[in-house]
Amino acid sequence: MRWLSRDYAHLWHPFTAADEWEQQAENRVIERGEGVWLIDTDGQRFLDGTASLWCNILGHQHPALDAAIQTQLGRIAHTTMLGLTHPGAVEHAERLCALTGLDRVFYSDSGSTAVEVALKMAFQACQQRGEARRTRFAALSEAYHGDTVGSVSLGGIELFHSLYRPLLFEAVRIPSPERAEAQEEQACLRAAEVLFAAHGSELAALVVEPLVQGAAGLRLHSPAFLDRLCRMAKQAGAYVVFDEVATGFGRLGTMFAMDQVEERPDFLCLAKAITGGYLPLAATVTTEAVYDCFRGPYTDYRTFFHGHTYTGNPLAVAAALATLYVIHDTSLLAALPQRIALLHEELARLQHPCIAEHRHIGMMAGVVLRQPDGEPFPAEQRIGHRVALATRRHGAIVRNLGDTVMVMPPLVIEAAETRALMQAVGAAIVDVLG
Ligand SMILES: *Cc1c(COP(=O)(O)O)cnc(C)c1O
């Protein structure tokens, strides 16, 4: 336990309650990974049921990804994209454009920055198109777009975002349905119509997580709902931004969530699985029409004055390119319908008086825990958190969002491993709730 006591002395963990962290017996020190397994310093193996926070799609120590990074390391680890370019970025950008039908790739290094970049680009494009009034953004209730101040402004999760309100700009908040049910969606669309009528001419963009609001605990909406919302935004003259940080690269069974809808976004934000879950990289992908708003003589100052030091890092881009090759060469998407069906089946097999709901879309599953009478558990009981920790005793790592236990394995997970993962969650629920 020497690593843990040293950790407690100096580390500060994201989204982690300090006192709880220092007292939890279930803390583990992860030293290695192999495929869908994480291995701790005691040699114990755990199924990676969070895909290392939703980003590992191909497994750990993937030979092709390891080799691509090693090859790149033999050339150069980092060179700037400010005023220079490199072959990996050129090739990866070409491929992203071919895959998305969009035209321009701006790299950064996290999902939050990908969203931040889209916000600033959309705003500046409006300004430079002569539409100075378009200074606002529409976002959904319960949205999550990252943790920087701009992306937090778009966020609608009370627990994560409300404290920061005094620091934030105010989004036009469109109610989002909790489930893809017609009646609920109709009510949200009627509210959206009213909001677009009142604020449409002030909007630079509508920003949405297409088809699933993951961080809200898997709130789902239908493709038809999303298409309607996009058309409202476009009719109002606003851009559409899809935040596919969680859904990109196969998570929903298609390469992107947008492949399941008719409307096309003007901006696509990608991160998480873009490098297979290996290295930090993000991309904001947009249209030539947007890029054209930034052209002109230098002294018109239409340049996008934004960039991060490690933008387009060659090692990360090498991992990203290898990820695209592996997805293609192994026909990963073709294998997904079967894996998705099994994940949903195994989820449905979990039955307990405190399981109020099974939520799922693609390779994302959520178990919603409530008291048998349907009331939420008191927050101080930390039920979701305790179930997530108890799952470790049964050989799997998962995380909770409130009292929703989330299961998001790497996309390469085999049938036996999926079963073991869901059984671990089921056993943990019994451990904590009897
Ligand atoms: C994770 C996530 C982000 C933030 O990405 P980071 O890399 O953690 O900054 C933004 N949007 C969505 C939908 C996400 O799931």
Coordinates of C-alpha atoms and ligand atoms in Angstrom, one line a residue:
M1 CA 0.0 0.0 0.0
R2 CA 3.0 2.3 -0.2
W3 CA 1.7 3.8 -3.5
L4 CA -1.6 4.7 -1.9
S5 CA -0.2 6.5 1.1
R6 CA 2.1 8.5 -1.1
D7 CA -0.9 9.2 -3.4
Y8 CA -2.9 10.5 -0.4
A9 CA 0.0 12.8 0.5
H10 CA 0.2 14.6 -2.8
L11 CA -2.4 13.7 -5.5
W12 CA -5.7 15.4 -6.2
H13 CA -8.0 13.2 -8.2
P14 CA -10.7 14.5 -10.7
F15 CA -14.3 14.2 -9.7
T16 CA -13.2 12.5 -6.5
A17 CA -14.4 13.3 -3.0
A18 CA -11.1 13.8 -1.0
D19 CA -12.1 12.3 2.4
E20 CA -13.8 9.3 0.8
W21 CA -10.8 8.6 -1.4
E22 CA -8.5 8.5 1.5
Q23 CA -10.7 6.1 3.4
Q24 CA -11.8 3.6 0.8
A25 CA -10.5 0.1 1.2
E26 CA -11.2 -0.6 -2.5
N27 CA -8.6 1.8 -3.9
R28 CA -6.4 0.1 -6.4
V29 CA -3.1 1.0 -8.1
I30 CA -3.2 0.0 -11.8
E31 CA 0.1 -0.9 -13.2
R32 CA -0.6 -2.8 -16.4
G33 CA -3.3 -3.4 -19.0
E34 CA -3.9 -6.3 -21.4
G35 CA -6.9 -6.2 -23.8
V36 CA -10.0 -5.5 -21.7
W37 CA -8.2 -6.2 -18.4
L38 CA -6.5 -3.8 -15.9
I39 CA -3.9 -5.3 -13.6
D40 CA -3.0 -3.8 -10.3
T41 CA 0.3 -3.8 -8.4
D42 CA -0.8 -6.9 -6.5
G43 CA -1.3 -8.7 -9.8
Q44 CA -5.1 -8.7 -9.4
R45 CA -7.1 -8.5 -12.7
F46 CA -10.1 -6.4 -13.3
L47 CA -12.3 -6.0 -16.4
D48 CA -12.1 -2.5 -17.6
G49 CA -15.9 -1.7 -17.4
T50 CA -15.4 2.0 -18.0
A51 CA -13.1 1.7 -21.0
S52 CA -10.7 3.8 -19.0
L53 CA -13.3 6.6 -18.8
W54 CA -15.1 5.9 -22.1
C55 CA -12.1 6.1 -24.4
N56 CA -10.4 2.7 -24.7
I57 CA -12.2 1.0 -27.6
L58 CA -9.5 -1.5 -28.8
G59 CA -8.1 -2.8 -25.6
H60 CA -4.9 -2.1 -23.7
Q61 CA -1.5 -2.9 -25.2
H62 CA -2.9 -3.2 -28.6
P63 CA 0.0 -4.4 -30.8
A64 CA -0.8 -2.0 -33.7
L65 CA -1.3 1.0 -31.5
D66 CA 1.9 0.3 -29.5
A67 CA 3.9 -0.2 -32.7
A68 CA 2.5 3.0 -34.3
I69 CA 3.6 5.1 -31.3
Q70 CA 7.0 3.4 -31.1
T71 CA 7.6 4.1 -34.8
Q72 CA 6.6 7.7 -34.4
L73 CA 8.9 7.9 -31.3
G74 CA 11.7 6.9 -33.6
R75 CA 11.1 10.1 -35.6
I76 CA 9.9 12.9 -33.3
A77 CA 7.7 13.1 -30.2
H78 CA 6.4 16.6 -30.6
T79 CA 6.5 19.4 -33.1
T80 CA 4.2 22.4 -33.1
M81 CA 1.2 22.9 -35.5
L82 CA 1.6 26.7 -35.1
G83 CA 3.1 27.6 -38.4
L84 CA 4.3 24.1 -39.2
T85 CA 2.7 20.8 -40.1
H86 CA 3.6 17.1 -40.0
P87 CA 2.7 14.0 -42.1
G88 CA 0.6 12.3 -39.5
A89 CA -1.7 15.3 -39.0
V90 CA -2.1 15.7 -42.8
E91 CA -3.1 12.0 -43.2
H92 CA -5.3 11.8 -40.2
A93 CA -7.2 15.0 -41.1
E94 CA -7.8 13.7 -44.6
R95 CA -9.2 10.5 -43.2
L96 CA -11.4 12.3 -40.6
C97 CA -12.8 14.5 -43.4
A98 CA -13.5 11.5 -45.6
L99 CA -15.3 9.7 -42.7
T100 CA -17.3 12.7 -41.6
G101 CA -18.1 14.5 -44.9
L102 CA -16.7 17.7 -43.3
D103 CA -13.7 19.6 -44.6
R104 CA -11.4 21.1 -41.9
V105 CA -9.8 19.7 -38.8
F106 CA -8.6 21.8 -35.9
Y107 CA -6.7 19.7 -33.3
S108 CA -6.6 20.3 -29.5
D109 CA -6.2 17.9 -26.6
S110 CA -9.4 17.1 -24.7
G111 CA -13.1 16.9 -25.2
S112 CA -13.5 20.2 -23.3
T113 CA -11.1 22.0 -25.6
A114 CA -12.8 20.5 -28.7
V115 CA -16.1 22.1 -27.5
E116 CA -14.4 25.3 -26.4
V117 CA -12.9 25.6 -29.9
A118 CA -16.2 25.0 -31.6
L119 CA -17.9 27.7 -29.4
K120 CA -15.2 30.3 -30.2
M121 CA -15.2 29.4 -33.9
A122 CA -19.0 29.5 -34.2
F123 CA -19.1 32.9 -32.4
Q124 CA -16.3 34.4 -34.4
A125 CA -17.7 33.1 -37.7
C126 CA -20.9 34.9 -36.9
Q127 CA -19.1 38.1 -36.1
Q128 CA -17.1 37.9 -39.3
R129 CA -20.2 37.1 -41.4
G130 CA -21.6 40.4 -40.1
E131 CA -24.1 38.9 -37.7
A132 CA -22.8 40.6 -34.5
R133 CA -26.0 39.8 -32.6
R134 CA -25.3 36.1 -32.6
T135 CA -23.5 35.8 -29.3
R136 CA -25.5 33.1 -27.5
F137 CA -25.6 29.3 -27.5
A138 CA -28.5 26.8 -27.1
A139 CA -27.8 23.7 -25.1
L140 CA -29.9 20.9 -23.6
S141 CA -30.9 20.5 -20.0
E142 CA -28.7 18.0 -18.3
A143 CA -26.0 18.5 -20.9
Y144 CA -22.3 17.8 -20.3
H145 CA -19.7 19.2 -22.6
G146 CA -16.6 19.3 -20.5
D147 CA -15.0 21.1 -17.5
T148 CA -13.5 24.3 -18.9
V149 CA -15.5 27.5 -18.3
G150 CA -17.0 27.7 -21.8
S151 CA -18.1 24.1 -21.9
V152 CA -19.3 24.3 -18.3
S153 CA -21.5 27.2 -19.4
L154 CA -23.2 24.8 -21.8
G155 CA -23.5 22.2 -19.1
G156 CA -26.8 21.6 -17.4
I157 CA -25.9 19.1 -14.6
E158 CA -26.8 20.8 -11.3
L159 CA -24.2 18.9 -9.2
F160 CA -21.3 19.6 -11.5
H161 CA -22.2 23.0 -12.8
S162 CA -24.4 25.1 -10.6
L163 CA -21.7 26.4 -8.2
Y164 CA -19.9 28.0 -11.1
R165 CA -22.9 29.9 -12.5
P166 CA -21.5 33.4 -11.5
L167 CA -18.5 32.7 -13.8
L168 CA -20.4 31.5 -16.8
F169 CA -22.3 32.8 -19.8
E170 CA -26.0 31.9 -19.9
A171 CA -27.1 29.3 -22.4
V172 CA -30.6 29.1 -23.9
R173 CA -31.6 26.0 -22.2
I174 CA -33.8 23.6 -24.2
P175 CA -35.4 20.8 -22.1
S176 CA -34.2 17.3 -23.1
P177 CA -36.2 14.2 -22.8
E178 CA -35.1 11.6 -20.3
R179 CA -36.1 8.7 -22.6
A180 CA -36.7 8.5 -26.3
E181 CA -40.5 8.5 -25.8
A182 CA -42.8 10.3 -28.2
Q183 CA -44.8 12.2 -25.7
E184 CA -41.8 13.5 -23.7
E185 CA -40.0 14.4 -26.9
Q186 CA -43.0 16.3 -28.3
A187 CA -43.2 18.4 -25.1
C188 CA -39.5 19.2 -25.4
L189 CA -39.8 20.1 -29.1
R190 CA -42.7 22.5 -28.3
A191 CA -40.6 24.2 -25.7
A192 CA -37.7 24.3 -28.2
E193 CA -39.9 26.0 -30.8
V194 CA -40.8 28.7 -28.3
L195 CA -37.1 29.2 -27.3
F196 CA -36.0 29.4 -31.0
A197 CA -38.8 31.9 -31.7
A198 CA -37.6 34.1 -28.8
H199 CA -33.8 33.7 -29.2
G200 CA -33.1 32.3 -32.6
S201 CA -31.7 35.5 -34.0
E202 CA -29.2 35.7 -31.0
L203 CA -27.9 32.2 -31.4
A204 CA -24.4 31.4 -32.8
A205 CA -25.0 27.7 -32.4
L206 CA -27.0 24.8 -30.9
V207 CA -24.7 22.4 -29.1
V208 CA -25.9 18.8 -28.4
E209 CA -24.6 15.4 -27.5
P210 CA -26.3 13.5 -30.3
L211 CA -28.7 10.6 -29.3
V212 CA -27.4 10.2 -25.7
Q213 CA -26.5 12.4 -22.8
G214 CA -23.9 10.1 -21.3
A215 CA -22.7 12.1 -18.2
A216 CA -26.4 12.7 -17.3
G217 CA -26.7 9.0 -16.8
L218 CA -27.8 7.9 -20.2
R219 CA -30.6 10.2 -21.1
L220 CA -31.7 9.2 -24.6
H221 CA -33.5 10.9 -27.5
S222 CA -34.6 9.6 -30.9
P223 CA -32.9 10.4 -34.2
A224 CA -36.2 12.1 -35.2
F225 CA -36.0 14.4 -32.1
L226 CA -32.4 15.3 -33.0
D227 CA -33.2 16.0 -36.6
R228 CA -36.1 18.2 -35.6
L229 CA -33.9 20.2 -33.2
C230 CA -31.2 20.6 -35.9
R231 CA -33.7 21.9 -38.4
M232 CA -35.0 24.4 -35.9
A233 CA -31.4 25.7 -35.3
K234 CA -30.6 25.8 -39.0
Q235 CA -33.9 27.7 -39.8
A236 CA -32.9 30.2 -37.1
G237 CA -29.6 30.7 -38.9
A238 CA -27.6 29.1 -36.1
Y239 CA -24.8 26.6 -36.5
V240 CA -25.2 23.0 -35.2
V241 CA -22.4 21.6 -33.1
F242 CA -22.4 17.8 -32.3
D243 CA -20.4 16.9 -29.3
E244 CA -19.4 13.3 -30.2
V245 CA -16.7 13.2 -27.6
A246 CA -18.4 10.2 -26.0
T247 CA -20.2 8.7 -29.0
G248 CA -17.6 8.9 -31.7
F249 CA -15.6 5.9 -33.0
G250 CA -18.1 3.1 -32.8
R251 CA -19.6 3.5 -29.3
L252 CA -23.2 3.6 -30.6
G253 CA -22.6 0.9 -33.2
T254 CA -21.9 3.3 -36.1
M255 CA -18.7 5.3 -36.6
F256 CA -20.4 8.4 -35.3
A257 CA -23.8 9.0 -33.8
M258 CA -24.5 11.4 -36.6
D259 CA -24.5 8.4 -39.0
Q260 CA -27.9 7.5 -37.5
V261 CA -29.5 10.9 -38.3
E262 CA -30.3 12.8 -41.4
E263 CA -29.1 16.3 -40.5
R264 CA -25.4 17.1 -40.6
P265 CA -23.6 19.3 -38.1
D266 CA -21.5 22.3 -38.9
F267 CA -19.1 21.3 -36.2
L268 CA -18.2 17.9 -34.9
C269 CA -16.3 17.6 -31.6
L270 CA -14.2 14.5 -31.2
A271 CA -11.9 13.3 -28.4
K272 CA -11.9 10.3 -26.0
A273 CA -11.7 7.2 -28.4
I274 CA -10.0 9.2 -31.2
T275 CA -6.7 7.6 -30.2
G276 CA -8.2 4.3 -29.1
G277 CA -7.9 5.6 -25.6
Y278 CA -4.1 5.9 -25.7
L279 CA -3.2 9.5 -25.7
P280 CA -4.8 12.9 -25.3
L281 CA -6.0 14.3 -28.6
A282 CA -9.2 16.1 -29.8
A283 CA -10.5 17.4 -33.0
T284 CA -13.0 20.1 -33.9
V285 CA -14.1 19.3 -37.5
T286 CA -16.0 21.8 -39.5
T287 CA -17.0 22.9 -43.0
E288 CA -15.2 24.9 -45.7
A289 CA -18.0 27.5 -45.4
V290 CA -17.0 28.1 -41.7
Y291 CA -13.3 28.1 -42.6
D292 CA -13.9 30.7 -45.3
C293 CA -15.2 33.2 -42.7
F294 CA -11.7 33.3 -41.3
R295 CA -10.0 34.2 -44.6
G296 CA -8.8 37.7 -45.7
P297 CA -5.9 40.0 -45.5
Y298 CA -4.0 39.7 -42.2
T299 CA -4.9 43.2 -41.1
D300 CA -8.6 42.3 -41.3
Y301 CA -7.7 40.2 -38.2
R302 CA -10.0 37.4 -39.1
T303 CA -7.5 34.7 -37.9
F304 CA -8.6 32.3 -35.3
F305 CA -6.3 33.4 -32.5
H306 CA -6.5 30.1 -30.5
G307 CA -4.2 27.2 -30.1
H308 CA -2.9 24.7 -27.6
T309 CA 0.8 23.9 -27.2
Y310 CA 0.4 20.2 -27.8
T311 CA -2.2 20.6 -30.6
G312 CA -1.9 17.8 -33.0
N313 CA 0.9 16.1 -31.1
P314 CA 2.5 13.6 -33.5
L315 CA 2.5 10.6 -31.0
A316 CA -1.2 11.1 -30.3
V317 CA -1.9 11.5 -34.0
A318 CA 0.0 8.3 -34.7
A319 CA -2.2 6.5 -32.2
A320 CA -5.3 8.1 -33.8
L321 CA -4.3 7.0 -37.3
A322 CA -3.6 3.4 -36.1
T323 CA -7.0 3.5 -34.4
L324 CA -8.7 4.2 -37.7
Y325 CA -6.7 1.5 -39.5
V326 CA -7.6 -1.1 -36.8
I327 CA -11.3 -0.1 -36.9
H328 CA -11.2 -0.6 -40.6
D329 CA -8.9 -3.7 -40.9
T330 CA -10.7 -5.7 -38.2
S331 CA -14.2 -4.7 -39.4
L332 CA -14.9 -3.5 -35.9
L333 CA -18.2 -1.9 -36.7
A334 CA -19.5 -5.1 -38.4
A335 CA -18.8 -7.0 -35.1
L336 CA -20.7 -4.6 -33.0
P337 CA -24.4 -5.5 -33.5
Q338 CA -23.8 -8.9 -31.8
R339 CA -21.8 -7.4 -28.9
I340 CA -24.4 -4.7 -28.4
A341 CA -27.2 -7.3 -28.4
L342 CA -25.3 -9.4 -25.8
L343 CA -24.6 -6.4 -23.6
H344 CA -28.2 -5.4 -23.6
E345 CA -29.3 -9.0 -22.9
E346 CA -26.9 -9.4 -20.0
L347 CA -28.1 -6.0 -18.7
A348 CA -31.7 -7.1 -18.8
R349 CA -30.8 -10.2 -16.8
L350 CA -29.9 -8.1 -13.9
Q351 CA -33.0 -8.1 -11.7
H352 CA -33.3 -6.7 -8.2
P353 CA -36.0 -4.8 -6.3
C354 CA -33.7 -1.8 -6.3
I355 CA -33.1 -1.8 -10.1
A356 CA -35.5 0.8 -11.3
E357 CA -34.5 0.9 -14.9
H358 CA -32.1 -0.6 -17.4
R359 CA -30.8 2.0 -19.8
H360 CA -28.8 1.3 -22.9
I361 CA -27.7 2.5 -26.3
G362 CA -24.9 0.9 -28.3
M363 CA -22.1 -0.2 -26.1
M364 CA -23.3 2.0 -23.2
A365 CA -25.3 0.5 -20.4
G366 CA -26.7 2.0 -17.2
V367 CA -28.3 0.4 -14.2
V368 CA -30.5 2.9 -12.4
L369 CA -30.8 2.1 -8.7
R370 CA -33.7 3.4 -6.5
Q371 CA -35.5 2.3 -3.4
P372 CA -38.1 -0.4 -4.0
D373 CA -40.9 2.2 -3.7
G374 CA -39.3 4.1 -6.6
E375 CA -38.0 6.9 -4.5
P376 CA -34.3 7.9 -5.0
F377 CA -31.9 6.8 -2.3
P378 CA -30.8 9.6 0.0
A379 CA -27.6 11.1 -1.5
E380 CA -25.6 10.5 1.7
Q381 CA -26.1 6.7 1.4
R382 CA -23.8 6.9 -1.7
I383 CA -25.5 3.8 -3.1
G384 CA -24.3 4.1 -6.7
H385 CA -20.7 4.8 -5.5
R386 CA -20.8 1.9 -3.1
V387 CA -22.0 -0.5 -5.8
A388 CA -19.3 0.7 -8.1
L389 CA -16.6 0.0 -5.5
A390 CA -18.1 -3.3 -4.5
T391 CA -17.9 -4.4 -8.2
R392 CA -14.1 -4.5 -7.8
R393 CA -14.5 -7.4 -5.3
H394 CA -16.0 -9.3 -8.2
G395 CA -13.2 -8.5 -10.7
A396 CA -14.4 -5.5 -12.6
I397 CA -14.0 -1.7 -12.5
V398 CA -17.1 0.4 -13.2
R399 CA -18.1 3.9 -12.3
N400 CA -21.4 5.4 -11.2
L401 CA -23.1 8.7 -12.1
G402 CA -25.2 9.3 -9.0
D403 CA -27.2 6.1 -8.5
T404 CA -26.7 5.0 -12.0
V405 CA -24.0 2.4 -12.4
M406 CA -22.5 2.8 -15.8
V407 CA -21.0 0.0 -17.9
M408 CA -19.0 1.1 -20.9
P409 CA -16.5 -1.7 -21.9
P410 CA -14.0 -1.5 -24.7
L411 CA -15.7 -2.3 -28.0
V412 CA -13.5 -5.4 -28.5
I413 CA -14.9 -7.1 -25.4
E414 CA -15.7 -10.9 -25.9
A415 CA -18.9 -12.6 -25.0
A416 CA -17.6 -14.3 -21.9
E417 CA -16.1 -11.1 -20.6
T418 CA -19.3 -9.2 -21.1
R419 CA -21.1 -11.8 -19.1
A420 CA -18.5 -11.7 -16.3
L421 CA -18.7 -7.9 -16.3
M422 CA -22.5 -7.8 -15.9
Q423 CA -22.4 -10.6 -13.4
A424 CA -19.9 -8.6 -11.3
V425 CA -22.3 -5.6 -11.3
G426 CA -25.2 -7.9 -10.3
A427 CA -23.2 -9.4 -7.4
A428 CA -22.1 -5.9 -6.2
I429 CA -25.7 -4.8 -6.1
V430 CA -26.6 -7.7 -3.9
D431 CA -23.5 -7.0 -1.7
V432 CA -24.6 -3.5 -1.1
L433 CA -28.4 -3.8 -1.2
G434 CA -29.0 -7.3 -0.1
Ligands
LIG1 C1 -16.0 13.4 -21.7 C2 -16.8 14.4 -22.4 C3 -16.4 15.7 -22.6 C4 -15.1 16.2 -22.0 O1 -14.0 15.6 -22.5 P1 -12.6 15.7 -21.7 O2 -11.6 15.1 -22.6 O3 -12.8 15.0 -20.4 O4 -12.3 17.2 -21.5 C5 -17.2 16.5 -23.4 N1 -18.3 16.1 -23.9 C6 -18.8 14.8 -23.7 C7 -20.0 14.4 -24.4 C8 -18.0 13.9 -23.0 O5 -18.5 12.7 -22.7

